[in-house]
CSV table of C-alpha atoms in Angstrom, one decimal:
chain,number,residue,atom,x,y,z
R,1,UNK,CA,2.6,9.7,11.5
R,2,UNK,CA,2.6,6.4,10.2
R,3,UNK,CA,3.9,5.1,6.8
R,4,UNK,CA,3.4,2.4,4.2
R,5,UNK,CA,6.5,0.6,3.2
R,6,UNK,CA,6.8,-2.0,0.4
R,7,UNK,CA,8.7,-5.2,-0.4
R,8,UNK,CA,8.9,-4.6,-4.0
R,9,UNK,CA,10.4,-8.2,-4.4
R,10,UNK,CA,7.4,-9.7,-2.9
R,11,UNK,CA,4.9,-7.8,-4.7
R,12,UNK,CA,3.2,-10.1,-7.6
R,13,UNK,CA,0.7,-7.2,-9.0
R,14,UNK,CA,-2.4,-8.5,-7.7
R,15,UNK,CA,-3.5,-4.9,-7.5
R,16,UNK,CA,-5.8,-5.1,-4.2
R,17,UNK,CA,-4.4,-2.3,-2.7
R,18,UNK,CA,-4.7,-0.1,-6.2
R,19,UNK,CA,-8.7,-0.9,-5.5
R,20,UNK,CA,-8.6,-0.6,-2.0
R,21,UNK,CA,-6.6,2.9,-2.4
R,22,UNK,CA,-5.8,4.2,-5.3
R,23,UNK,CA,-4.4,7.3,-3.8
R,24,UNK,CA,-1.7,5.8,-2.6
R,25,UNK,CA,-0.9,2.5,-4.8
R,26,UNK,CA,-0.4,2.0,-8.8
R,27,UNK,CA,2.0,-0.7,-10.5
R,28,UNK,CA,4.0,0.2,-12.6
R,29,UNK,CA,4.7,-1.2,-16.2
R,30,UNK,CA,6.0,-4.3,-14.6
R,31,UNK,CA,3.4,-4.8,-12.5
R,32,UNK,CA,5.0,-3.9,-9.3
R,33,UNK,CA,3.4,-1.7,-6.8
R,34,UNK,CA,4.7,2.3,-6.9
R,35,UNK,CA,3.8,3.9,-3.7
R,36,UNK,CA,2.1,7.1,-4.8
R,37,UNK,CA,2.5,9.0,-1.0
R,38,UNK,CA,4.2,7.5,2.0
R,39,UNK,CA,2.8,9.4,4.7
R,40,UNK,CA,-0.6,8.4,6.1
R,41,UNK,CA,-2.3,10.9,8.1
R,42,UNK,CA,-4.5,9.7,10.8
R,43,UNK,CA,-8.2,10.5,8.5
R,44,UNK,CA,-6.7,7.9,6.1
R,45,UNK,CA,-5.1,5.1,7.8
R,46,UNK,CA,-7.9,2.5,8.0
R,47,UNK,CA,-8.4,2.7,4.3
R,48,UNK,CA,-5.1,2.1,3.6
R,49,UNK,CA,-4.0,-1.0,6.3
R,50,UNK,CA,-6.7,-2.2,4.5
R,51,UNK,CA,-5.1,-2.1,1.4
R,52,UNK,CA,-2.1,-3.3,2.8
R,53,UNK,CA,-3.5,-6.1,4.2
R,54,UNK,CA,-5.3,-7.1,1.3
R,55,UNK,CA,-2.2,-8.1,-0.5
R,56,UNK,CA,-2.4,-12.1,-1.0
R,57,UNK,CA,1.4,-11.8,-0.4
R,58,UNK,CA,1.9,-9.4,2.1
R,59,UNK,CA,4.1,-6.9,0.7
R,60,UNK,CA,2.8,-4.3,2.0
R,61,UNK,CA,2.8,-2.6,5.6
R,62,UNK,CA,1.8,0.8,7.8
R,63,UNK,CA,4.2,1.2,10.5
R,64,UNK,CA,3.4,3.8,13.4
């Protein structure tokens, strides 16, 4: 199954992925992303590399 991982240093709170999926992003009071579920069955994925890739710093990622 395949899984969202962060690099919380990269991460500037843009929020994209919080639009894009807000089932599985928030920030937190910093504004740094929280990953709300790390898992990402198959019915979901597309929604969420989407997210993921709509970071403007890319510090987000699914991996298989």
């Amino acid at each position: 199954m395949p899984v969202v991982k962060a690099d919380l240093g990269a991460c500037q709170g843009y929020a994209n992925c919080v639009v894009g999926a807000p089932d599985y992003f928030d920030l937190d009071d910093d504004g740094i992303v929280v990953l709300l579920k790390i898992d990402v069955p198959e019915a979901d994925r597309q929604r969420v590399v989407e997210a993921a890739r709509s970071c403007p710093v890319s510090a987000l990622r699914v991996e298989d």
